[in-house]
Amino acid sequence: MQPAGTVGRPRLCQSFEPGSLKEMRAKGLRSRMVQLIDGDDIDLKTGKITYKMPFDRPYDWAKAGDSRLFAAMVHSSGLGRDQNLCDGIGPWKPYIVPVKSQLDATGRLVDVE
């Protein structure tokens, strides 16, 4: 039985781990799969996403010795190994909306407005 108000609404299964999505798909889960994409922080001087453990790559990639970073997943070739793995991606917001700021000599943010 489904909770009231949820009949006919799509269900999404989200994970940072491609291995989890692959296993659930193999076990017959029919909901839509979303590969979540993370990063460690943002370099406010350059606006680039930084990657430090444990937010640099999916754990199952690290465990397998795969040196790719989460950044590989935002390119079509990055998810190409498992074409049927997911129905969509859920990137961390800075992948979509760049963040860049001005810092003073001490490294503090400068209010530009």
Coordinates of C-alpha atoms in Angstrom, one line a residue:
M1 CA 0.0 0.0 0.0
Q2 CA 1.3 3.5 -0.9
P3 CA 1.1 6.5 1.4
A4 CA -1.8 8.8 0.6
G5 CA -1.0 11.4 -2.1
T6 CA 1.8 9.4 -3.6
V7 CA 0.0 7.3 -6.1
G8 CA 1.3 8.0 -9.6
R9 CA 4.2 10.1 -8.5
P10 CA 7.7 9.2 -9.6
R11 CA 10.0 7.7 -7.1
L12 CA 13.7 8.4 -7.3
C13 CA 16.6 6.4 -5.9
Q14 CA 19.6 8.6 -5.3
S15 CA 23.2 7.6 -4.4
F16 CA 26.7 8.9 -4.5
E17 CA 27.9 5.3 -5.2
P18 CA 27.5 4.0 -8.8
G19 CA 27.9 0.5 -7.4
S20 CA 24.8 0.9 -5.2
L21 CA 22.7 2.0 -8.1
K22 CA 24.1 -0.8 -10.3
E23 CA 23.3 -3.4 -7.6
M24 CA 19.8 -2.1 -7.0
R25 CA 19.1 -2.1 -10.7
A26 CA 20.4 -5.7 -11.0
K27 CA 18.1 -6.7 -8.1
G28 CA 15.1 -5.4 -10.0
L29 CA 14.4 -1.9 -8.6
R30 CA 12.4 -0.2 -11.2
S31 CA 12.4 3.4 -9.8
R32 CA 14.4 6.1 -11.5
M33 CA 18.0 6.1 -10.5
V34 CA 19.9 9.4 -9.9
Q35 CA 23.7 9.5 -9.6
L36 CA 24.6 12.2 -7.1
I37 CA 27.8 14.2 -7.7
D38 CA 29.8 15.8 -4.9
G39 CA 32.9 17.8 -4.3
D40 CA 34.8 18.9 -1.2
D41 CA 34.8 22.7 -1.3
I42 CA 35.2 25.7 -3.5
D43 CA 38.3 27.7 -4.0
L44 CA 36.9 31.2 -3.7
K45 CA 39.8 32.8 -5.6
T46 CA 39.3 30.7 -8.7
G47 CA 35.8 29.5 -8.3
K48 CA 36.9 25.9 -8.9
I49 CA 35.6 22.9 -7.0
T50 CA 38.2 21.2 -4.9
Y51 CA 38.5 17.5 -4.2
K52 CA 39.7 16.1 -0.9
M53 CA 39.0 12.7 0.7
P54 CA 36.3 11.6 1.4
F55 CA 34.5 14.0 -1.0
D56 CA 36.8 13.5 -4.0
R57 CA 35.2 10.3 -5.5
P58 CA 32.7 7.7 -4.8
Y59 CA 34.0 5.2 -2.2
D60 CA 33.5 2.2 -4.5
W61 CA 35.8 3.9 -7.0
A62 CA 38.4 4.6 -4.4
K63 CA 38.1 1.0 -3.1
A64 CA 38.6 -0.3 -6.7
G65 CA 41.7 2.0 -7.3
D66 CA 39.8 4.2 -9.8
S67 CA 41.5 7.6 -9.7
R68 CA 38.7 9.5 -11.4
L69 CA 37.1 12.3 -9.4
F70 CA 33.4 13.2 -9.1
A71 CA 34.1 15.8 -11.8
A72 CA 34.4 13.0 -14.3
M73 CA 30.6 12.4 -13.9
V74 CA 29.6 15.7 -15.2
H75 CA 30.8 14.8 -18.7
S76 CA 28.8 12.3 -20.9
S77 CA 32.0 10.1 -21.1
G78 CA 32.2 10.0 -17.3
L79 CA 29.1 7.9 -16.9
G80 CA 29.7 6.0 -20.2
R81 CA 31.0 2.9 -18.6
D82 CA 27.5 2.1 -17.3
Q83 CA 25.1 3.5 -19.9
N84 CA 22.1 2.0 -18.2
L85 CA 23.1 2.8 -14.7
C86 CA 21.1 6.0 -14.0
D87 CA 18.3 8.0 -15.4
G88 CA 19.7 11.3 -14.4
I89 CA 22.4 13.1 -12.3
G90 CA 22.2 15.2 -9.2
P91 CA 25.2 17.5 -9.2
W92 CA 26.3 19.6 -6.3
K93 CA 25.0 23.2 -7.0
P94 CA 28.5 24.7 -7.8
Y95 CA 28.8 22.4 -10.8
I96 CA 25.8 24.3 -12.3
V97 CA 26.1 27.8 -10.7
P98 CA 29.7 28.9 -10.4
V99 CA 30.8 30.6 -7.2
K100 CA 33.7 33.1 -7.2
S101 CA 34.5 35.8 -4.7
Q102 CA 36.9 38.5 -3.9
L103 CA 39.3 38.0 -0.9
D104 CA 41.2 40.6 0.9
A105 CA 45.0 40.3 1.8
T106 CA 44.1 38.3 4.9
G107 CA 41.9 35.8 3.0
R108 CA 38.6 37.1 4.2
L109 CA 35.6 37.6 1.9
V110 CA 35.1 41.1 0.6
D111 CA 31.6 42.5 0.4
V112 CA 31.4 43.8 -3.1
E113 CA 27.9 45.4 -2.8

